[in-house]
CSV table of N, CA, C and O in Angstrom, one decimal:
chain,number,residue,atom,x,y,z
A,1,UNK,N,1.2,-1.0,0.1
A,1,UNK,CA,-0.1,-0.2,-0.1
A,1,UNK,C,0.9,1.6,-0.7
A,1,UNK,O,2.0,1.2,0.9
A,2,UNK,N,0.8,2.5,-0.9
A,2,UNK,CA,1.3,3.8,-0.7
A,2,UNK,C,0.6,4.6,0.2
A,2,UNK,O,-0.5,4.8,0.2
A,3,UNK,N,1.7,4.8,0.9
A,3,UNK,CA,1.4,5.9,1.6
A,3,UNK,C,0.5,7.3,1.5
A,3,UNK,O,0.4,7.6,0.3
A,4,UNK,N,-0.4,7.8,2.0
A,4,UNK,CA,-1.4,8.6,1.6
A,4,UNK,C,-0.8,10.1,1.5
A,4,UNK,O,-1.1,10.6,-0.1
A,5,UNK,N,0.5,10.2,2.8
A,5,UNK,CA,1.8,11.2,1.9
A,5,UNK,C,2.3,11.5,0.6
A,5,UNK,O,2.8,12.7,-0.1
A,6,UNK,N,2.8,10.1,0.0
A,6,UNK,CA,2.9,10.3,-1.2
A,6,UNK,C,2.3,10.1,-1.9
A,6,UNK,O,2.5,10.7,-3.3
A,7,UNK,N,1.2,10.1,-2.1
A,7,UNK,CA,0.3,9.7,-3.1
A,7,UNK,C,-0.4,10.9,-3.4
A,7,UNK,O,0.0,11.9,-4.5
A,8,UNK,N,-0.4,12.5,-2.9
A,8,UNK,CA,-0.7,13.4,-2.5
A,8,UNK,C,0.3,14.7,-3.2
A,8,UNK,O,0.2,15.2,-3.8
A,9,UNK,N,1.2,14.3,-2.7
A,9,UNK,CA,2.5,14.8,-3.1
A,9,UNK,C,3.4,14.2,-4.6
A,9,UNK,O,3.6,15.5,-5.5
A,10,UNK,N,3.1,13.3,-5.1
A,10,UNK,CA,2.5,13.1,-6.8
A,10,UNK,C,2.3,12.9,-7.7
A,10,UNK,O,2.1,13.8,-8.6
A,11,UNK,N,0.5,13.5,-6.4
A,11,UNK,CA,-0.2,13.2,-7.9
A,11,UNK,C,-1.4,14.8,-7.0
A,11,UNK,O,-2.5,14.0,-6.6
A,12,UNK,N,-1.1,15.7,-6.5
A,12,UNK,CA,-2.2,16.5,-6.0
A,12,UNK,C,-3.5,17.0,-6.7
A,12,UNK,O,-4.4,17.5,-6.4
A,13,UNK,N,-3.0,17.5,-7.7
A,13,UNK,CA,-4.5,17.4,-9.1
A,13,UNK,C,-5.2,16.2,-9.2
A,13,UNK,O,-6.5,16.7,-9.1
A,14,UNK,N,-5.3,15.6,-8.3
A,14,UNK,CA,-6.1,14.0,-8.2
A,14,UNK,C,-6.5,14.5,-7.3
A,14,UNK,O,-5.4,13.1,-6.4
A,15,UNK,N,-7.7,13.7,-7.1
A,15,UNK,CA,-8.7,13.6,-5.8
A,15,UNK,C,-8.4,12.2,-5.7
A,15,UNK,O,-7.9,11.3,-5.9
A,16,UNK,N,-8.3,12.0,-4.1
A,16,UNK,CA,-8.0,10.6,-3.5
A,16,UNK,C,-8.9,10.2,-2.2
A,16,UNK,O,-10.0,10.9,-1.6
A,17,UNK,N,-10.1,8.5,-2.4
A,17,UNK,CA,-10.7,8.2,-1.7
A,17,UNK,C,-10.5,7.6,-0.7
A,17,UNK,O,-9.3,6.6,-1.2
A,18,UNK,N,-10.4,7.6,0.3
A,18,UNK,CA,-9.4,6.6,1.3
A,18,UNK,C,-10.8,6.0,1.7
A,18,UNK,O,-12.0,6.3,2.1
A,19,UNK,N,-10.1,5.0,1.8
A,19,UNK,CA,-12.0,3.7,1.3
A,19,UNK,C,-11.1,3.1,3.0
A,19,UNK,O,-10.7,2.6,3.2
A,20,UNK,N,-11.9,3.1,4.8
A,20,UNK,CA,-11.8,3.3,5.5
A,20,UNK,C,-12.5,1.9,5.8
A,20,UNK,O,-13.4,1.8,5.5
A,21,UNK,N,-12.0,0.5,6.2
A,21,UNK,CA,-12.0,-0.9,6.4
A,21,UNK,C,-11.8,-1.2,8.2
A,21,UNK,O,-10.9,-1.0,8.5
A,22,UNK,N,-13.0,-2.3,8.0
A,22,UNK,CA,-12.6,-3.3,9.4
A,22,UNK,C,-11.6,-4.6,9.2
A,22,UNK,O,-11.4,-4.7,7.9
A,23,UNK,N,-11.5,-4.8,10.0
A,23,UNK,CA,-10.3,-6.2,10.0
A,23,UNK,C,-11.2,-7.7,9.8
A,23,UNK,O,-10.8,-8.4,9.3
A,24,UNK,N,-12.8,-7.2,9.3
A,24,UNK,CA,-13.7,-8.5,9.5
A,24,UNK,C,-12.8,-8.8,7.5
A,24,UNK,O,-13.2,-8.5,6.9
A,25,UNK,N,-13.5,-10.3,7.7
A,25,UNK,CA,-13.1,-10.8,6.4
A,25,UNK,C,-14.4,-10.9,4.9
A,25,UNK,O,-13.9,-10.2,4.4
A,26,UNK,N,-15.6,-10.8,6.1
A,26,UNK,CA,-16.5,-10.1,5.2
A,26,UNK,C,-17.1,-8.8,4.7
A,26,UNK,O,-16.9,-9.0,3.3
A,27,UNK,N,-16.4,-8.1,5.4
A,27,UNK,CA,-16.1,-7.0,5.3
A,27,UNK,C,-15.1,-6.7,4.4
A,27,UNK,O,-15.5,-5.7,2.7
A,28,UNK,N,-14.3,-6.9,4.0
A,28,UNK,CA,-13.2,-6.6,3.3
A,28,UNK,C,-13.2,-7.3,2.1
A,28,UNK,O,-13.5,-6.5,1.1
A,29,UNK,N,-13.8,-8.4,2.4
A,29,UNK,CA,-14.1,-9.4,0.4
A,29,UNK,C,-15.2,-8.0,-0.7
A,29,UNK,O,-15.1,-7.7,-1.1
A,30,UNK,N,-16.4,-7.9,0.5
A,30,UNK,CA,-16.9,-7.1,-0.3
A,30,UNK,C,-16.6,-5.2,-0.4
A,30,UNK,O,-16.9,-5.1,-1.5
A,31,UNK,N,-16.0,-5.2,0.1
A,31,UNK,CA,-14.9,-4.2,-0.4
A,31,UNK,C,-14.3,-3.8,-1.3
A,31,UNK,O,-13.9,-3.1,-2.6
A,32,UNK,N,-13.8,-5.2,-1.0
A,32,UNK,CA,-12.7,-5.7,-3.0
A,32,UNK,C,-13.1,-5.5,-3.7
A,32,UNK,O,-13.0,-5.2,-4.8
A,33,UNK,N,-14.7,-5.8,-3.7
A,33,UNK,CA,-15.1,-6.3,-4.8
A,33,UNK,C,-15.8,-5.1,-5.4
A,33,UNK,O,-16.1,-4.6,-6.6
A,34,UNK,N,-16.4,-4.6,-4.6
A,34,UNK,CA,-16.8,-2.7,-5.1
A,34,UNK,C,-15.6,-1.8,-5.1
A,34,UNK,O,-15.9,-1.0,-6.1
A,35,UNK,N,-14.4,-2.2,-4.7
A,35,UNK,CA,-13.0,-0.9,-5.2
A,35,UNK,C,-12.6,-1.1,-6.6
A,35,UNK,O,-12.4,-1.3,-7.0
A,36,UNK,N,-12.6,-2.9,-7.1
A,36,UNK,CA,-12.6,-3.0,-8.0
A,36,UNK,C,-13.2,-2.6,-9.4
A,36,UNK,O,-12.4,-2.6,-10.3
A,37,UNK,N,-14.4,-3.1,-9.0
A,37,UNK,CA,-15.7,-2.3,-10.1
A,37,UNK,C,-15.1,-0.6,-10.1
A,37,UNK,O,-15.4,-0.2,-11.3
A,38,UNK,N,-15.0,0.0,-9.1
A,38,UNK,CA,-14.7,1.1,-8.4
A,38,UNK,C,-13.3,1.8,-9.8
A,38,UNK,O,-13.7,3.0,-10.5
A,39,UNK,N,-12.7,1.1,-9.4
A,39,UNK,CA,-11.0,1.2,-10.1
A,39,UNK,C,-11.8,1.5,-11.4
A,39,UNK,O,-10.3,2.2,-12.4
A,40,UNK,N,-12.3,0.3,-12.3
A,40,UNK,CA,-12.4,0.5,-13.4
A,40,UNK,C,-13.4,1.5,-13.8
A,40,UNK,O,-13.3,2.1,-15.5
A,41,UNK,N,-14.0,2.0,-13.4
A,41,UNK,CA,-15.2,3.3,-13.4
A,41,UNK,C,-14.3,4.7,-13.0
A,41,UNK,O,-14.3,5.5,-14.2
A,42,UNK,N,-13.4,4.6,-12.2
A,42,UNK,CA,-12.8,6.1,-11.7
A,42,UNK,C,-11.6,6.3,-11.7
A,42,UNK,O,-11.7,7.5,-12.0
A,43,UNK,N,-11.0,4.8,-12.1
A,43,UNK,CA,-9.4,5.0,-13.2
A,43,UNK,C,-8.9,6.4,-14.4
A,43,UNK,O,-10.0,5.4,-15.4
A,44,UNK,N,-8.1,7.2,-14.8
A,44,UNK,CA,-7.4,7.6,-13.5
A,44,UNK,C,-7.8,8.7,-12.4
A,44,UNK,O,-6.4,9.4,-12.1
A,45,UNK,N,-9.1,9.4,-12.9
A,45,UNK,CA,-9.3,9.8,-12.3
A,45,UNK,C,-9.2,10.7,-11.1
A,45,UNK,O,-9.4,11.4,-10.1
A,46,UNK,N,-9.4,9.3,-10.2
A,46,UNK,CA,-9.4,9.3,-8.9
A,46,UNK,C,-8.7,8.1,-8.4
A,46,UNK,O,-8.4,6.5,-9.3
A,47,UNK,N,-8.0,8.6,-7.3
A,47,UNK,CA,-6.8,7.7,-6.6
A,47,UNK,C,-7.7,6.7,-5.6
A,47,UNK,O,-8.1,7.6,-4.8
A,48,UNK,N,-7.7,5.3,-5.6
A,48,UNK,CA,-8.1,5.0,-4.7
A,48,UNK,C,-7.3,4.1,-3.4
A,48,UNK,O,-6.5,3.5,-3.7
A,49,UNK,N,-7.3,4.7,-2.0
A,49,UNK,CA,-6.6,4.1,-0.7
A,49,UNK,C,-7.1,3.5,0.1
A,49,UNK,O,-7.9,4.2,0.3
A,50,UNK,N,-7.2,2.0,0.5
A,50,UNK,CA,-7.4,1.6,1.7
A,50,UNK,C,-6.9,2.0,2.7
A,50,UNK,O,-6.1,2.1,2.9
A,51,UNK,N,-7.8,1.9,4.4
A,51,UNK,CA,-7.0,2.1,5.4
A,51,UNK,C,-8.2,1.5,6.3
A,51,UNK,O,-8.9,1.1,5.9
A,52,UNK,N,-7.5,0.4,6.3
A,52,UNK,CA,-7.8,-1.0,7.6
A,52,UNK,C,-7.5,-0.2,8.8
A,52,UNK,O,-6.5,0.5,9.7
A,53,UNK,N,-8.6,-0.4,9.6
A,53,UNK,CA,-9.1,0.0,10.8
A,53,UNK,C,-8.3,-0.8,12.0
A,53,UNK,O,-7.4,-0.1,13.2
A,54,UNK,N,-7.3,-2.1,11.7
A,54,UNK,CA,-6.7,-2.2,12.5
A,54,UNK,C,-5.0,-2.2,12.7
A,54,UNK,O,-3.8,-1.8,12.9
A,55,UNK,N,-4.6,-1.6,10.8
A,55,UNK,CA,-3.6,-1.3,11.0
A,55,UNK,C,-3.2,-0.2,11.0
A,55,UNK,O,-2.4,0.5,11.2
A,56,UNK,N,-4.6,1.0,10.4
A,56,UNK,CA,-4.3,2.3,11.1
A,56,UNK,C,-4.9,3.0,12.0
A,56,UNK,O,-5.9,3.9,11.2
A,57,UNK,N,-5.0,2.3,13.0
A,57,UNK,CA,-6.3,3.0,14.0
A,57,UNK,C,-6.1,4.5,13.8
A,57,UNK,O,-7.3,5.0,14.1
A,58,UNK,N,-5.0,5.1,14.2
A,58,UNK,CA,-4.3,6.2,14.1
A,58,UNK,C,-4.9,7.0,12.9
A,58,UNK,O,-5.7,8.6,13.7
A,59,UNK,N,-5.0,6.9,12.1
A,59,UNK,CA,-6.1,7.9,10.4
A,59,UNK,C,-7.1,7.5,10.6
A,59,UNK,O,-7.8,8.5,10.7
A,60,UNK,N,-8.2,6.5,11.4
A,60,UNK,CA,-9.5,6.1,11.2
A,60,UNK,C,-10.0,7.1,13.0
A,60,UNK,O,-11.0,7.9,12.3
A,61,UNK,N,-8.9,7.6,13.3
A,61,UNK,CA,-9.3,8.0,14.4
A,61,UNK,C,-9.3,9.9,13.8
A,61,UNK,O,-10.0,10.3,14.0
A,62,UNK,N,-8.3,10.6,13.4
A,62,UNK,CA,-7.9,10.8,12.7
A,62,UNK,C,-9.0,11.8,11.8
A,62,UNK,O,-9.5,12.8,12.1
A,63,UNK,N,-9.9,11.2,11.2
A,63,UNK,CA,-10.9,11.2,10.2
A,63,UNK,C,-12.1,11.2,10.9
A,63,UNK,O,-13.1,11.3,10.2
A,64,UNK,N,-11.9,10.6,12.3
A,64,UNK,CA,-13.5,10.5,13.0
A,64,UNK,C,-14.7,10.1,12.8
A,64,UNK,O,-15.6,10.0,12.7
A,65,UNK,N,-14.3,8.4,11.9
A,65,UNK,CA,-14.6,7.4,11.8
A,65,UNK,C,-14.9,6.8,12.3
A,65,UNK,O,-14.2,6.3,13.2
A,66,UNK,N,-16.6,6.4,13.1
A,66,UNK,CA,-17.3,5.4,13.3
A,66,UNK,C,-17.9,4.4,13.2
A,66,UNK,O,-18.5,3.6,13.6
A,67,UNK,N,-18.3,4.8,11.7
A,67,UNK,CA,-18.4,3.6,10.9
A,67,UNK,C,-18.4,3.4,9.8
A,67,UNK,O,-17.9,3.6,9.1
A,68,UNK,N,-18.4,1.6,9.8
A,68,UNK,CA,-17.3,1.5,8.5
A,68,UNK,C,-18.1,0.3,7.8
A,68,UNK,O,-19.1,-0.6,8.2
A,69,UNK,N,-17.7,0.4,6.3
A,69,UNK,CA,-16.9,0.8,5.6
A,69,UNK,C,-17.3,2.0,5.6
A,69,UNK,O,-17.9,2.6,5.7
A,70,UNK,N,-16.5,3.4,5.3
A,70,UNK,CA,-16.0,4.6,5.4
A,70,UNK,C,-15.7,5.4,4.1
A,70,UNK,O,-15.1,4.4,4.0
A,71,UNK,N,-16.3,6.2,3.3
A,71,UNK,CA,-15.5,6.4,2.3
A,71,UNK,C,-15.2,8.3,2.5
A,71,UNK,O,-15.8,8.9,2.8
A,72,UNK,N,-13.7,8.4,1.9
A,72,UNK,CA,-13.4,10.4,2.5
A,72,UNK,C,-13.1,10.4,0.9
A,72,UNK,O,-11.8,9.6,0.3
A,73,UNK,N,-13.4,11.4,0.4
A,73,UNK,CA,-13.1,11.6,-1.0
A,73,UNK,C,-12.0,13.2,-0.7
A,73,UNK,O,-12.7,14.3,0.2
A,74,UNK,N,-10.7,13.5,-0.8
A,74,UNK,CA,-10.3,14.0,-0.9
A,74,UNK,C,-9.4,14.6,-1.7
A,74,UNK,O,-9.4,14.1,-2.9
A,75,UNK,N,-9.2,16.1,-1.8
A,75,UNK,CA,-8.1,17.1,-3.3
A,75,UNK,C,-7.4,17.7,-2.8
A,75,UNK,O,-8.2,19.0,-1.9
A,76,UNK,N,-6.8,17.8,-2.5
A,76,UNK,CA,-5.6,18.6,-1.7
A,76,UNK,C,-5.3,18.6,-0.7
A,76,UNK,O,-5.4,20.0,-0.3
A,77,UNK,N,-5.8,18.4,0.2
A,77,UNK,CA,-6.0,17.9,0.9
A,77,UNK,C,-7.3,18.4,1.7
A,77,UNK,O,-7.4,18.4,3.6
A,78,UNK,N,-8.4,18.8,1.1
A,78,UNK,CA,-9.6,19.0,1.9
A,78,UNK,C,-10.4,17.5,1.3
A,78,UNK,O,-10.7,17.8,0.1
A,79,UNK,N,-11.4,17.6,2.5
A,79,UNK,CA,-12.1,17.1,2.5
A,79,UNK,C,-13.4,17.6,1.5
A,79,UNK,O,-14.1,18.3,1.7
A,80,UNK,N,-13.8,16.5,0.7
A,80,UNK,CA,-14.7,17.1,-0.4
A,80,UNK,C,-16.1,15.9,0.4
A,80,UNK,O,-17.7,17.2,-1.2
A,81,UNK,N,-16.5,15.1,0.5
A,81,UNK,CA,-17.5,14.0,0.2
A,81,UNK,C,-17.4,13.0,1.2
A,81,UNK,O,-15.7,12.8,1.8
A,82,UNK,N,-18.1,13.0,2.2
A,82,UNK,CA,-18.3,11.2,3.0
A,82,UNK,C,-19.3,11.0,2.9
A,82,UNK,O,-20.4,11.3,2.9
A,83,UNK,N,-19.3,9.1,2.7
A,83,UNK,CA,-19.6,9.1,2.9
A,83,UNK,C,-19.8,7.1,4.7
A,83,UNK,O,-18.6,7.0,4.2
A,84,UNK,N,-20.7,6.9,5.1
A,84,UNK,CA,-20.5,5.8,5.9
A,84,UNK,C,-21.1,4.8,5.7
A,84,UNK,O,-22.4,4.8,6.2
A,85,UNK,N,-21.2,3.3,5.9
A,85,UNK,CA,-22.2,2.5,6.0
A,85,UNK,C,-22.1,2.0,4.6
A,85,UNK,O,-21.3,2.1,3.5
A,86,UNK,N,-22.5,0.9,4.8
A,86,UNK,CA,-22.8,-0.3,3.9
A,86,UNK,C,-23.1,0.1,1.9
A,86,UNK,O,-24.3,1.1,2.7
A,87,UNK,N,-23.0,0.5,0.6
A,87,UNK,CA,-23.4,0.9,-0.5
A,87,UNK,C,-23.2,0.3,-1.4
A,87,UNK,O,-22.1,-0.5,-1.4
A,88,UNK,N,-24.1,-0.1,-2.2
A,88,UNK,CA,-24.2,-0.8,-3.4
A,88,UNK,C,-23.1,-0.1,-4.2
A,88,UNK,O,-22.9,1.4,-5.0
A,89,UNK,N,-22.7,-0.4,-5.6
A,89,UNK,CA,-21.1,-0.5,-6.5
A,89,UNK,C,-22.0,1.5,-7.3
A,89,UNK,O,-21.8,2.7,-7.4
A,90,UNK,N,-23.0,0.9,-7.8
A,90,UNK,CA,-23.7,2.2,-8.7
A,90,UNK,C,-23.7,3.1,-8.2
A,90,UNK,O,-23.6,4.8,-8.2
A,91,UNK,N,-24.6,3.4,-7.2
A,91,UNK,CA,-24.8,3.8,-5.9
A,91,UNK,C,-23.4,4.8,-5.3
A,91,UNK,O,-23.8,6.8,-5.7
A,92,UNK,N,-22.6,4.2,-5.1
A,92,UNK,CA,-21.2,5.6,-4.8
A,92,UNK,C,-20.5,5.8,-5.7
A,92,UNK,O,-20.3,6.7,-6.2
A,93,UNK,N,-20.8,5.2,-7.3
A,93,UNK,CA,-19.9,5.4,-8.3
A,93,UNK,C,-21.0,6.8,-8.6
A,93,UNK,O,-20.1,7.9,-9.3
A,94,UNK,N,-22.0,6.6,-8.4
A,94,UNK,CA,-22.8,8.2,-9.1
A,94,UNK,C,-23.0,9.4,-8.4
A,94,UNK,O,-22.7,10.1,-8.3
A,95,UNK,N,-22.2,9.2,-6.9
A,95,UNK,CA,-22.5,10.1,-5.8
A,95,UNK,C,-20.2,10.9,-6.0
A,95,UNK,O,-21.0,11.8,-6.1
A,96,UNK,N,-19.5,9.8,-6.2
A,96,UNK,CA,-18.7,10.1,-6.2
A,96,UNK,C,-18.8,11.2,-7.6
A,96,UNK,O,-17.8,11.9,-7.7
A,97,UNK,N,-19.2,10.8,-8.9
A,97,UNK,CA,-19.5,11.3,-10.3
A,97,UNK,C,-20.0,12.7,-9.9
A,97,UNK,O,-19.0,13.9,-10.2
A,98,UNK,N,-21.1,12.6,-9.1
A,98,UNK,CA,-21.5,14.3,-8.9
A,98,UNK,C,-20.4,15.1,-8.5
A,98,UNK,O,-20.3,16.2,-8.8
A,99,UNK,N,-20.1,14.7,-7.2
A,99,UNK,CA,-18.6,15.3,-6.1
A,99,UNK,C,-17.8,16.2,-7.1
A,99,UNK,O,-17.3,16.8,-6.7
A,100,UNK,N,-17.0,14.9,-8.1
A,100,UNK,CA,-16.1,15.5,-8.6
A,100,UNK,C,-15.9,16.7,-9.9
A,100,UNK,O,-15.9,17.9,-10.3
A,101,UNK,N,-17.7,16.3,-10.5
A,101,UNK,CA,-18.3,17.1,-11.4
A,101,UNK,C,-18.7,18.9,-10.9
A,101,UNK,O,-18.0,19.5,-11.2
A,102,UNK,N,-18.8,18.4,-9.6
A,102,UNK,CA,-19.0,19.6,-8.8
A,102,UNK,C,-18.4,20.5,-8.2
A,102,UNK,O,-17.9,21.7,-9.0
A,103,UNK,N,-16.7,19.1,-8.5
A,103,UNK,CA,-15.7,20.1,-7.8
A,103,UNK,C,-14.7,20.6,-9.0
A,103,UNK,O,-13.9,21.7,-9.0
A,104,UNK,N,-15.2,20.2,-10.0
A,104,UNK,CA,-14.2,20.5,-11.0
A,104,UNK,C,-14.6,21.7,-11.7
A,104,UNK,O,-14.1,22.7,-12.5
A,105,UNK,N,-15.7,21.9,-11.2
A,105,UNK,CA,-16.5,23.7,-12.0
A,105,UNK,C,-16.7,24.5,-11.0
A,105,UNK,O,-16.6,25.6,-11.6
A,106,UNK,N,-15.9,24.3,-10.2
A,106,UNK,CA,-15.8,25.2,-9.0
A,106,UNK,C,-14.0,25.9,-9.4
A,106,UNK,O,-13.5,25.9,-9.7
């Protein structure tokens, strides 16, 4: 996994989607399937990074995440959008695309 700071340093113009997950195998499997589908739609317009609660509890706390999975879209260090809880692929992609369009017109 690539550290967040190096992604921001190398591609600051590309939004970063942080995906916070639990250590639950079932949830990881569901999120993996969702991320595979999302990457095919959103790449290269969005960099997707997973943050596991057991591996990076300090990052989860710093974002105030209380429900998993959680999705936080950042651009140049600013939070643009957030969603917590289970979501299906088309709904999540539609929400992200709407946010990206709104952000690009500002």
